[in-house]
XYZ file of C-alpha atoms in Angstrom:
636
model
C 13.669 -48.151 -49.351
C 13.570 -51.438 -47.517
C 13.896 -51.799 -44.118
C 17.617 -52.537 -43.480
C 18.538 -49.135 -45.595
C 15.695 -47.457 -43.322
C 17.708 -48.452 -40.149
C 21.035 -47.416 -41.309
C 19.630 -44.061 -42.656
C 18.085 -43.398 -39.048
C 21.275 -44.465 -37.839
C 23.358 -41.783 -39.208
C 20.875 -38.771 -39.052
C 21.541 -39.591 -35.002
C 25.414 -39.404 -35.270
C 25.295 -36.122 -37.572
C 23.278 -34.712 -34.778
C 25.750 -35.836 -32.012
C 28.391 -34.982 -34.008
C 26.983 -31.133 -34.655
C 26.073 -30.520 -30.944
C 30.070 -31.693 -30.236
C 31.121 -29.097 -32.643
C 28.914 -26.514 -30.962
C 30.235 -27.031 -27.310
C 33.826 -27.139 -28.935
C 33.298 -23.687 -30.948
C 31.415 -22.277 -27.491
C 34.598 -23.342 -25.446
C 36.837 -21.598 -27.663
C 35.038 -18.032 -27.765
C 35.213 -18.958 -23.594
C 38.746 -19.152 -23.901
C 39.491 -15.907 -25.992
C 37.172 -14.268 -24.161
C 37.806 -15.255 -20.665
C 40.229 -12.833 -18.399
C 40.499 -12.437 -14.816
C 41.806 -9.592 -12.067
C 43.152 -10.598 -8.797
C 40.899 -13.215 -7.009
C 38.447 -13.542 -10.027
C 40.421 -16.216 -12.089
C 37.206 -16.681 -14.561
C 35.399 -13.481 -15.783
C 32.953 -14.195 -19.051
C 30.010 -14.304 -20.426
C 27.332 -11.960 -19.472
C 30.769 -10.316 -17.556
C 33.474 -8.689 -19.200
C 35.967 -6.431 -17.935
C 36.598 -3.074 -19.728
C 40.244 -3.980 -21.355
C 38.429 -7.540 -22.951
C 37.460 -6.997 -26.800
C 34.415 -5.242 -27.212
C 32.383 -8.713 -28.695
C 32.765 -10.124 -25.294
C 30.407 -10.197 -22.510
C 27.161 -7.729 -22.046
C 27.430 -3.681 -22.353
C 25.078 -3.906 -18.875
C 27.617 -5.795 -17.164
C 30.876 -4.316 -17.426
C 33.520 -4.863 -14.626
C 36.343 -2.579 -13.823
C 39.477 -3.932 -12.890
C 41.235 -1.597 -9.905
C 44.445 -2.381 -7.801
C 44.098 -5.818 -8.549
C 40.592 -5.693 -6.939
C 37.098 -6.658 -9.648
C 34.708 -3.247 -9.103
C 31.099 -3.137 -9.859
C 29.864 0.098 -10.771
C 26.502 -0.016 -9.672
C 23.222 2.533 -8.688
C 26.341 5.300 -8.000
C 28.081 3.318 -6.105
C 30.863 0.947 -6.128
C 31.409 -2.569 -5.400
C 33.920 -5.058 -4.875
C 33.336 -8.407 -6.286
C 34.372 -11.330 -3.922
C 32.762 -14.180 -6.503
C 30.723 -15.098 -9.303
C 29.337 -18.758 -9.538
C 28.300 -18.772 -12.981
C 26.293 -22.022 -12.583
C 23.528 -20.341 -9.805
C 24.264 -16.869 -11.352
C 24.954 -15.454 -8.070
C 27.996 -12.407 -7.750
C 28.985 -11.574 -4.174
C 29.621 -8.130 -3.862
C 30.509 -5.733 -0.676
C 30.437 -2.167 -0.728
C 34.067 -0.447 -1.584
C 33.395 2.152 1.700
C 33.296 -1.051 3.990
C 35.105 -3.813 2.681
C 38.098 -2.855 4.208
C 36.932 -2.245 7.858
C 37.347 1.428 7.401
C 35.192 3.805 9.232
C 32.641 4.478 7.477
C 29.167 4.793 6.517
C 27.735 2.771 3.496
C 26.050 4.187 -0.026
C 21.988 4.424 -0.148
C 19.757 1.682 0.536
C 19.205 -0.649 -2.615
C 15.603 -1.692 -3.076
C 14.477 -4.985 -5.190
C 12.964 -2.393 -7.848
C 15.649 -0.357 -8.467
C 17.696 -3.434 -9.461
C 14.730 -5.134 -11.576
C 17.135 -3.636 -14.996
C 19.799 -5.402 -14.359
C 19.920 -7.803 -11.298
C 17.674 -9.312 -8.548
C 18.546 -8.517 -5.172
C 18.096 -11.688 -2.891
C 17.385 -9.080 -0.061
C 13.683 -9.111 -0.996
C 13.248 -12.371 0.059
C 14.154 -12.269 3.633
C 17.726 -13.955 3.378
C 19.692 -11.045 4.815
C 19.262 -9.077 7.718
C 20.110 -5.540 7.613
C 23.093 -3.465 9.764
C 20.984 -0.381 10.385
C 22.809 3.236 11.205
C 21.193 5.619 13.278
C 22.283 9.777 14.594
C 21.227 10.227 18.209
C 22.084 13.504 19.905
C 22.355 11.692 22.825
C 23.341 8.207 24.516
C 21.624 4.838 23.322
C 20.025 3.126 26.106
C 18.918 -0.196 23.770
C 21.951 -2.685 23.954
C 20.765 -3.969 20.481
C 22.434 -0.765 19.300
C 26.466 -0.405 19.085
C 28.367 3.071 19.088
C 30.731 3.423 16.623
C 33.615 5.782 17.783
C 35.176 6.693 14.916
C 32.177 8.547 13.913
C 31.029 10.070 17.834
C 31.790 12.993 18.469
C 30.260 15.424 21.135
C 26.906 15.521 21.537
C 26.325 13.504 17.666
C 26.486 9.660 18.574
C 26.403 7.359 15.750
C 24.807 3.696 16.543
C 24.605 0.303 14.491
C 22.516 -2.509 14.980
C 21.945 -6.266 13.107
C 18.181 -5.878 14.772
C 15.711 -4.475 12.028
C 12.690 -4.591 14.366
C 14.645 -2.276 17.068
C 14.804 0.551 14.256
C 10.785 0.533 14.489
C 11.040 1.662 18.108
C 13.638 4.602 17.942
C 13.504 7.158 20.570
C 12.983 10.649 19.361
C 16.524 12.032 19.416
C 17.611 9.399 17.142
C 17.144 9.847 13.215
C 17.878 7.003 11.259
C 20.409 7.331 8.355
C 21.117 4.580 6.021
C 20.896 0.499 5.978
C 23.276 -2.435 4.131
C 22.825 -5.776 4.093
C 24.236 -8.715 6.134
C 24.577 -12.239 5.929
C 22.878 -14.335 8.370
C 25.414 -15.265 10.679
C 23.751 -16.355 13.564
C 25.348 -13.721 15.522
C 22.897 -12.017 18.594
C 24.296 -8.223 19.546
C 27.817 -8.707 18.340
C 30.700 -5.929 18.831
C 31.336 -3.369 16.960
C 34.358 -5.636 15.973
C 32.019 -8.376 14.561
C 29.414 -5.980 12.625
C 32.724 -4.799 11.048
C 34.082 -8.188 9.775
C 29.623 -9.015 8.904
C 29.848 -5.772 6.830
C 32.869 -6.961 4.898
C 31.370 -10.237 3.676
C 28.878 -8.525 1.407
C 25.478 -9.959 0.020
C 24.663 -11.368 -2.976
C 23.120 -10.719 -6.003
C 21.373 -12.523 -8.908
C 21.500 -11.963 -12.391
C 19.340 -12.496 -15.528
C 20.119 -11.537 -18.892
C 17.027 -13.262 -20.068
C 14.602 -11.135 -17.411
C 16.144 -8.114 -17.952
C 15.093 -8.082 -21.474
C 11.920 -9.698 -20.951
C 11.033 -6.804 -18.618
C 12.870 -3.910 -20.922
C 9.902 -5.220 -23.851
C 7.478 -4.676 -20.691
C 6.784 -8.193 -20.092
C 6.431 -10.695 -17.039
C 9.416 -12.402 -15.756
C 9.115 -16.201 -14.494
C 11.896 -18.571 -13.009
C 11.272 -22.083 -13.246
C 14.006 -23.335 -10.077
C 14.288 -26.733 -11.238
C 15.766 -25.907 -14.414
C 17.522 -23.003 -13.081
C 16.061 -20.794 -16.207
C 13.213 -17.821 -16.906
C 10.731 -17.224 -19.314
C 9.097 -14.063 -20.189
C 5.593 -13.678 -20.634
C 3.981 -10.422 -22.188
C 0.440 -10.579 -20.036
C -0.550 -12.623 -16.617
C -2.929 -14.207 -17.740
C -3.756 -18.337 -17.119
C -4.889 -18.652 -21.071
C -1.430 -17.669 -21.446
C 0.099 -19.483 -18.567
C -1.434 -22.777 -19.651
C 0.126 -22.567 -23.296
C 3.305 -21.750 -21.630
C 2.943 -24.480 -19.447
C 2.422 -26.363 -22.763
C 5.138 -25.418 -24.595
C 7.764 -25.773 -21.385
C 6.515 -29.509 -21.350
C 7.084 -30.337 -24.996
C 10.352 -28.946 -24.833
C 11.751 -30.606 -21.719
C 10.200 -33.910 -23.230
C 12.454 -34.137 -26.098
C 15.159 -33.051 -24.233
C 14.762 -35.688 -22.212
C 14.034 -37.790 -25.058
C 17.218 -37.207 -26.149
C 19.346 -37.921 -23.013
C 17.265 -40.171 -21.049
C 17.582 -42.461 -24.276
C 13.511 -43.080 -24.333
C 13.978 -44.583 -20.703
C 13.271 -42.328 -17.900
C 11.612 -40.026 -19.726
C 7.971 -40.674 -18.673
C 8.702 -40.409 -15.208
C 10.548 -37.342 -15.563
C 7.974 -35.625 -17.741
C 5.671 -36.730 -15.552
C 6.715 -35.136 -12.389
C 7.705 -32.152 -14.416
C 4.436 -31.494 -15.285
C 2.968 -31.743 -12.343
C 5.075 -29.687 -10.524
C 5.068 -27.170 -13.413
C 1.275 -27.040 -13.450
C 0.794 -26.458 -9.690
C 3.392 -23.453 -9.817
C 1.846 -21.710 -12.793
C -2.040 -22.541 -13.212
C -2.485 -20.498 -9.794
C -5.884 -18.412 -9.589
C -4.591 -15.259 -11.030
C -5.129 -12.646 -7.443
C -7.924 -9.906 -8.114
C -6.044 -7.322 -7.463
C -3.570 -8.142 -9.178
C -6.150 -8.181 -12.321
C -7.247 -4.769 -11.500
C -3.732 -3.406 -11.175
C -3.084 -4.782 -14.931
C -5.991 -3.362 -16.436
C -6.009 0.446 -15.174
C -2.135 0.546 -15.555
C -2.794 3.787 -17.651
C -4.326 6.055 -14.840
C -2.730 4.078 -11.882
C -0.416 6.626 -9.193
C 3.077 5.123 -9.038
C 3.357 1.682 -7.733
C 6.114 1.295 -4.790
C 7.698 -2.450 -3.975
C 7.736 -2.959 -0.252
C 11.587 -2.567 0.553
C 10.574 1.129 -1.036
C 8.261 1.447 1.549
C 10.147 0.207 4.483
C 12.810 2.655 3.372
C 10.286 5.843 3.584
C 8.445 4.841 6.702
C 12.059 4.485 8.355
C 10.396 0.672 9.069
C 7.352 1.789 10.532
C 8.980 4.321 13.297
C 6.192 6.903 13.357
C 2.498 5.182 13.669
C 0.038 8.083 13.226
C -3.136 6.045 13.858
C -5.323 2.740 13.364
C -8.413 2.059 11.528
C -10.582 -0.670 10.858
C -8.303 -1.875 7.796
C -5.005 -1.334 9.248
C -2.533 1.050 10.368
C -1.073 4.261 8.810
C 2.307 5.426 9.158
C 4.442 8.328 8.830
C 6.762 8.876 5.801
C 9.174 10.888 3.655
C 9.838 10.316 0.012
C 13.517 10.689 -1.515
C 12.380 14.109 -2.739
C 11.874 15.534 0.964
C 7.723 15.451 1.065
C 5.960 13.929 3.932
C 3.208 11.426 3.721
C 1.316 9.042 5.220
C 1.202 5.462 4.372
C -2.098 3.117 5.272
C -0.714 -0.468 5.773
C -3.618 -2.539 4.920
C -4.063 -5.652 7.102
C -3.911 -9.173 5.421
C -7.801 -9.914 6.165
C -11.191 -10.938 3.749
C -11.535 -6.730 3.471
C -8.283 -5.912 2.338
C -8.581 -6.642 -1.259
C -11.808 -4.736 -1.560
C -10.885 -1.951 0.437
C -7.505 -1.626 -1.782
C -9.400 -1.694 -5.115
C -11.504 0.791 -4.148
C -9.084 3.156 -2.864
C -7.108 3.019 -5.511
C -9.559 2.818 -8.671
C -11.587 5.576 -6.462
C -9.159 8.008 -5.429
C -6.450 7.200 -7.795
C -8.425 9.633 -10.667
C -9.177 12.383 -8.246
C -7.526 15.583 -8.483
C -9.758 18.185 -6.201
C -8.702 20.346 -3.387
C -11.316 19.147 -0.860
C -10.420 15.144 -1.666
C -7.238 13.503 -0.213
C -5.000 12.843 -2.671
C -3.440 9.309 -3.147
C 0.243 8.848 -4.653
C 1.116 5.710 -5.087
C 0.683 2.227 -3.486
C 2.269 -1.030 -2.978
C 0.940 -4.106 -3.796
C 3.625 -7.942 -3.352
C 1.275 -10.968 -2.276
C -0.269 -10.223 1.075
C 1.596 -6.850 1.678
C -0.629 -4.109 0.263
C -0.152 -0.417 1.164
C -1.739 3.009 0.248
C 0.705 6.698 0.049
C -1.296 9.609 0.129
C -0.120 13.490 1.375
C 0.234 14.029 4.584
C -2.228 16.048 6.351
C -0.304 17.101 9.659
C -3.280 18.292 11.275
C -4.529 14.846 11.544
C -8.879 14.224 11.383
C -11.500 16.469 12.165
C -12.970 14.846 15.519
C -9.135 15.630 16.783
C -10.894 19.090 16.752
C -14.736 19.369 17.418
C -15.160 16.622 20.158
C -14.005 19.085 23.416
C -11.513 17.389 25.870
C -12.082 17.759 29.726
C -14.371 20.895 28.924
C -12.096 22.471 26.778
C -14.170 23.154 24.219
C -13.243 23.872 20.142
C -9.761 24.139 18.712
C -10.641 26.556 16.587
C -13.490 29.633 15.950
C -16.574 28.789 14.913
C -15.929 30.871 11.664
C -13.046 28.430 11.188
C -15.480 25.707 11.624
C -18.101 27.314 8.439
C -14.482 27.027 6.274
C -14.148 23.162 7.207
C -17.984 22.645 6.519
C -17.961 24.780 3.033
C -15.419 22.651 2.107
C -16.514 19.398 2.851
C -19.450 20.250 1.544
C -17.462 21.054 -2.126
C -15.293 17.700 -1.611
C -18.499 15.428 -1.169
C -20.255 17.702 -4.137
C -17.342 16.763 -6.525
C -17.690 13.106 -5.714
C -21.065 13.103 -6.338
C -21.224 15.394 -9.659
C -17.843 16.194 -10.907
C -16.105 13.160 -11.957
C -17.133 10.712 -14.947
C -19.579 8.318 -12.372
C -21.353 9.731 -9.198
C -19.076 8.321 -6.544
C -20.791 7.824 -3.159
C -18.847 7.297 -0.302
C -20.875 5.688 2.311
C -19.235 6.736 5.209
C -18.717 10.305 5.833
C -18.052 10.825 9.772
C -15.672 13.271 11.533
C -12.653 11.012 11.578
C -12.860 10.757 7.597
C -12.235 14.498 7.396
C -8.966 15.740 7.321
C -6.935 18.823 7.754
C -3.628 19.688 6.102
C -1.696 22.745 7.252
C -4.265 25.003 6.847
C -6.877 23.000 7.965
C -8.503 23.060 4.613
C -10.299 19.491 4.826
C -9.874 16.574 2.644
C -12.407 13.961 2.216
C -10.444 10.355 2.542
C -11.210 6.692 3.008
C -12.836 5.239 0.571
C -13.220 1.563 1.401
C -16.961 1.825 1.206
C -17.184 3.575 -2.027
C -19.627 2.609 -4.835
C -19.917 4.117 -8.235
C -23.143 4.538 -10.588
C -23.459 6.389 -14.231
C -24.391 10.141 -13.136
C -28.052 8.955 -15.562
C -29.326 7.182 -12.801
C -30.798 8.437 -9.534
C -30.496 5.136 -7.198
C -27.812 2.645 -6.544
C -28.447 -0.953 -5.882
C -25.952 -2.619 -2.757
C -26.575 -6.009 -0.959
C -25.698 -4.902 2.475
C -25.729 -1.970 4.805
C -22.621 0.053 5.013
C -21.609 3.056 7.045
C -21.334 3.834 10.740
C -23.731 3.214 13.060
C -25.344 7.145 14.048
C -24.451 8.475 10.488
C -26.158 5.429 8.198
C -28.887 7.086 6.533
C -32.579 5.132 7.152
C -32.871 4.139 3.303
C -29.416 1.647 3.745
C -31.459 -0.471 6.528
C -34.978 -0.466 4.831
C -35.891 0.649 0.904
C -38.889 1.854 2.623
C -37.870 5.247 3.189
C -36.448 5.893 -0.436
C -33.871 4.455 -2.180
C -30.270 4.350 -2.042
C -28.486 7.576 -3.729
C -26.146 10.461 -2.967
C -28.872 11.766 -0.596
C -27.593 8.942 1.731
C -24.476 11.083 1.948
C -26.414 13.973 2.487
C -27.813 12.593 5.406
C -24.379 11.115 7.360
C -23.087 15.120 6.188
C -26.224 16.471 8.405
C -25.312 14.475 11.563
C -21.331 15.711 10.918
C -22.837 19.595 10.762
C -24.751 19.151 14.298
C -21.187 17.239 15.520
C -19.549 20.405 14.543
C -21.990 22.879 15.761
C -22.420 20.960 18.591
C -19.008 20.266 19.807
C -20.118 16.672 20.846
C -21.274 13.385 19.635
C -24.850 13.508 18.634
C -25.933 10.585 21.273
C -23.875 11.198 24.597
C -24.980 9.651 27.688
C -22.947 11.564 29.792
C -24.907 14.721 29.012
C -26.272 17.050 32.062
C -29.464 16.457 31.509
C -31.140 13.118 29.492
C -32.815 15.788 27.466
C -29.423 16.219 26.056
C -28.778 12.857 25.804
C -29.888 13.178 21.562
C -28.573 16.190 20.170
C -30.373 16.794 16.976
C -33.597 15.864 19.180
C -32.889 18.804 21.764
C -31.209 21.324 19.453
C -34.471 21.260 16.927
C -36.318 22.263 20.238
C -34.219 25.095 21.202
C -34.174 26.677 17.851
C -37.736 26.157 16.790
C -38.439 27.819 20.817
C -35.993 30.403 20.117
C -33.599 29.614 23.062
C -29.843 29.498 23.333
C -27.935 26.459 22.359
C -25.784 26.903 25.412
C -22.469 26.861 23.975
C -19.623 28.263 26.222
C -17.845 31.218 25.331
C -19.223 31.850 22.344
C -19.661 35.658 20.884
C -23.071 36.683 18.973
C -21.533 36.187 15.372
C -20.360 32.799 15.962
C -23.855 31.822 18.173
C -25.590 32.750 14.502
C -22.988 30.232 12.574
C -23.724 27.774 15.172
C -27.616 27.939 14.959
C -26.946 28.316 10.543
C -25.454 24.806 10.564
C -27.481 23.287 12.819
C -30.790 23.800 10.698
C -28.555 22.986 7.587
C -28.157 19.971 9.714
C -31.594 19.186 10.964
C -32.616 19.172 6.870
C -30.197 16.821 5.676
C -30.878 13.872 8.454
C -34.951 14.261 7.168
C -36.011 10.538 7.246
C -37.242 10.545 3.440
C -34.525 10.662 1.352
C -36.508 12.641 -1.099
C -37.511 15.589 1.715
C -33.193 16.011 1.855
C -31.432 18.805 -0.244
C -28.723 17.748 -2.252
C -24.946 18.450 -1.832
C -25.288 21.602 -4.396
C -28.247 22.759 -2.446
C -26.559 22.415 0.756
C -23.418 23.929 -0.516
C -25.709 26.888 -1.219
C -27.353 26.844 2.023
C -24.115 27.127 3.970
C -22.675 30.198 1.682
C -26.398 31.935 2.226
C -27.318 34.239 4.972
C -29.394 32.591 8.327
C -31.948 34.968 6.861
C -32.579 32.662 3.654
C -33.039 29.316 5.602
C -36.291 28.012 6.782
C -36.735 25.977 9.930
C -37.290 22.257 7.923
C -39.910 19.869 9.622
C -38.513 17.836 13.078
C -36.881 14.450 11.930
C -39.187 11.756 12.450
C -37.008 9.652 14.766
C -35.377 12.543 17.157
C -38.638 12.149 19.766
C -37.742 8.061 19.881
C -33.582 8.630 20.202
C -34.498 11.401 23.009
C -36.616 8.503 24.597
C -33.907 5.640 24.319
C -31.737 8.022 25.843
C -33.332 9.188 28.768
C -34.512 5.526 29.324
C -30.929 3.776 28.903
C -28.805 6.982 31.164
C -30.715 5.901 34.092
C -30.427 2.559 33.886
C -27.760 1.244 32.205
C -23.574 1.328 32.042
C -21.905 3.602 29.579
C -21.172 0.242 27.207
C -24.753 -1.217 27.514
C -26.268 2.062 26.877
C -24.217 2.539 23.600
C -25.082 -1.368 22.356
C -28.595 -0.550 23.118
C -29.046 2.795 21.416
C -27.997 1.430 18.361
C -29.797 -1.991 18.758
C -33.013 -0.130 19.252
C -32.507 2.447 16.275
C -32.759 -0.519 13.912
C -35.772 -2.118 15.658
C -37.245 1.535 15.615
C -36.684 1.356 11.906
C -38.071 -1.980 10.847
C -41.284 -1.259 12.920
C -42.379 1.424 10.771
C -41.542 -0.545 7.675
């Protein structure tokens, strides 16, 4: 072939393929036309869309429209929906709830969350382009001007109120309940009327479609949109090995596309900037937890999005406390149970603390260890749900309040310790790995209903095959005044579950004791220490001095203070173990012998005495726990 017949043959191979793609777009306009209908203000309903008088080959079985009183319905999550528009090109329907549309009075259908639409559509409510109109039942009058009455549905002493304002909803006054929530455009509109919520509620939201991600995510893959070319691929595992290739083959095909178009002229340029911005979207560092979440999918709790969790917490009305990671919130799931959600703060900790929650408590089943059901975890919100335990932690109950003394009896108090005692003995022998918890301390116990206690926060956790009887870390961890003497300096043994034994010894003589175990407001600076003073009163046979007290529950008290006193021995190796201690407290006072007086409870009782006279209650504390180290290291 020579190279004038060369030319002309390359010649027409490019008009056949013009000439085939016109015949496509002609046959695609045709099955348009035959299947296009329409039903009142929607002049254009096809493809994914049909409605349910069109032939059955048109449009998706998923997204079938109703056509009612002239009016296009969505059917959707049990509820119905009028549709206001479709723009086909940005895939984008608006819709407004049927109850509302017509500025009836009225309340609208159940909250729709992000991943109860993942099947079929993506709400744009997830990413912060709506506000919501909130509805709340107060038996009384609303003082907040945020919040508008609506009459129609107030009647004696039942007021119900609507507000545009999601952060007011966090601070509702107790008479108030809240009820339901519906999206609103942002219209730039600051505490409108009643009037004006109406006519915000009848413009609807949108939502956004994807036939291509819902089937991506049906097979159990990973869902990506690419904006600039207004499509989405679907990936079967998050990984950047994988990422890269599809990075790869995105590339290839948009060059010959533009190949194509571009003629052979811009297409450098364009490929160019494609794959850069391409490559900085998808060859991210693939987030850690987000790893760990992949991998131990099998044995995971549920996983919650964060609109879910708004939704339970009521957004964040009821804040039952704050910890060192974050705060924890009251909750209710759609089945009626209460619970307690930890919102973990966005800090260097947070990842580490959530993967060991999760990978720690997450396979625990036992009646003495708090149990975690589900979490949440979308970029830099990360949440824990475990049961609620309505009688909140156990230094809520030991540590007396203006002389008041203990919540409970002191046979009460044996219960809570047996069963600690059980929770921290499961941890260390009854799951696959000895889990040690590193940070056992009265506010880490706590109490459901019956005040049966529960062993919780496990952000310090550290697991090691049961075969082994030490545990390397690289740094201390614990609480300063339960941090066994082994975490500061290897001299004194090595690192094992006996460093649990030890911060479970200082939590008996808290118990016993009513008290912290260094308190510088104590009588007398004898006092100051209490392991220090209470090893002298027993092993002198005098009274521990605790108010009120009969003869039965002085003997408990004295019975877990010298279960106490053996634990916090300064050698790890002199300490029982959990099982022995669990024996120990279940045996008579009889059976127990008086161990040997911890090495360092003459050197607190001097700190004490020394710091009370001279120093404030702040610079006394510092001090204490200054010199404790120092005390430490100079015996090393």
């Amino acid at each position: 072939m020579n190279r004038e017949e060369s030319s002309i043959f390359s010649t027409s191979r490019f008009y056949l393929l013009i000439f085939l793609l016109f015949c496509r777009c002609i046959q695609a306009r045709e099955l348009q036309q035959i299947c296009s209908s329409s039903c009142g203000d929607i002049k254009n309903i096809s493809y994914p869309f049909r409605l349910t008088s069109d032939p059955a080959g048109c449009g998706d079985p998923d997204f079938e429209l109703s056509c009612q009183s002239k009016k296009t319905v969505l059917e959707l999550l049990s509820g119905k929906y009028y549709v206001k528009k479709i723009s086909y090109d940005k895939r984008i329907m608006r819709v407004v709830d049927v109850k509302l549309a017509d500025g009836s009075c009225s309340l609208p259908y159940k909250p729709l969350s992000s991943n109860s639409l993942d099947n079929y559509f993506y709400s744009e409510i997830a990413y912060g382009r709506y506000y919501y109109a909130s509805f709340v039942n107060c038996s009384g009058n609303m003082a907040d001007n945020a919040y508008i009455k609506v009459p129609c549905l107030s009647e004696n002493q039942s007021n119900v109120y609507v507000t545009t304002n999601g952060i007011s909803v966090s601070n509702l006054p107790t008479s108030c309940a809240f009820i339901s929530m519906v999206p609103v455009l942002d219209e730039n509109v600051e505490n409108p009327s009643y009037e004006a919520t109406k006519k915000l509620l009848q413009l609807g939201f949108d939502l956004t479609w994807s036939i291509e991600c819902r089937d991506c995510l049906a097979a159990g893959g990973w869902c990506l949109k690419i904006t600039t070319l207004n499509e989405n691929y679907c990936y079967k595992n998050l990984y950047v090995k994988d990422m890269v290739l599809a990075v790869f083959q995105l590339s290839l095909g948009a060059a010959v596309v533009l190949l194509i178009i571009g003629r052979f002229v811009f297409a450098p340029i364009v490929l160019l900037v494609f794959l850069i911005h391409t490559y900085r979207k998808t060859l991210k560092k693939v987030d850690n937890v987000e790893k760990f979440l992949h991998n131990q999918q099998s044995w995971m709790p549920r996983r919650y999005s964060y609109p879910e969790i708004i939704a339970m917490t009521n957004h964040f009305q009821h804040k039952l406390g704050q910890g060192g990671f974050g705060s924890v919130y009251k909750g209710q799931l759609h089945t009626g149970g209460l619970i307690a959600v930890k919102m973990l703060e966005n800090s260097k900790f947070s990842g580490e603390e959530f993967i060991n929650e999760v990978s720690t408590i997450g396979r625990i089943h036992h009646v003495n260890v708090v149990q975690l059901l589900g979490f949440c975890s979308e970029g830099s919100k990360r949440a824990l749900v475990y049961e609620y335990m309505p009688n909140g932690s156990l230094d809520r109950h030991i540590f007396s309040k203006n002389g008041e003394g203990l919540s409970f009896s002191f046979e009460k108090l044996h219960e809570i310790a047996v069963g600690t005692a059980r929770g921290i003995e499961y941890l260390h022998g009854g799951c696959d790995v000895c889990i040690l918890h590193f940070d056992i301390k009265p506010h880490n116990i706590l109490l459901d209903h019956n005040f049966v206690p529960k062993v919780s926060d496990f952000g310090l956790a550290k697991f090691y095959p049961k075969e082994n009887d030490f545990v390397s870390i690289s740094v201390t961890r614990g609480t300063i005044g339960y941090i066994a003497p082994e975490l500061i300096s290897r001299n004194f043994g090595t690192v094992s579950s006996k460093s649990d034994v030890y911060s479970f010894g200082m939590l008996l003589l808290e118990m016993a004791g009513g008290r912290r175990n260094s308190d510088m407001r104590a009588t007398r600076s004898s006092k100051a220490y209490f392991p220090s003073w209470v090893y002298e009163q027993i092993s002198e046979g005098g009274d521990l001095e605790l108010p009120n007290v009969t003869e039965i529950e002085s003997v408990i008290a004295r019975k877990l203070c010298i279960i106490g006193l053996s634990c916090i021995q300064v050698k790890a190796v002199d300490r029982p173990s959990m099982s022995k201690v669990l024996e120990m407290l279940e045996a008579n006072i009889e059976d127990l012998k008086m161990p040997p007086k911890p090495f360092f409870s003459s050197a607190h009782e001097h700190i004490a005495r020394r710091e009370t006279e001279s120093m404030s209650s702040t610079e006394w504390l510092i001090s204490e726990s200054l010199e404790e180290c120092s005390l430490i290291y100079s015996f090393v």
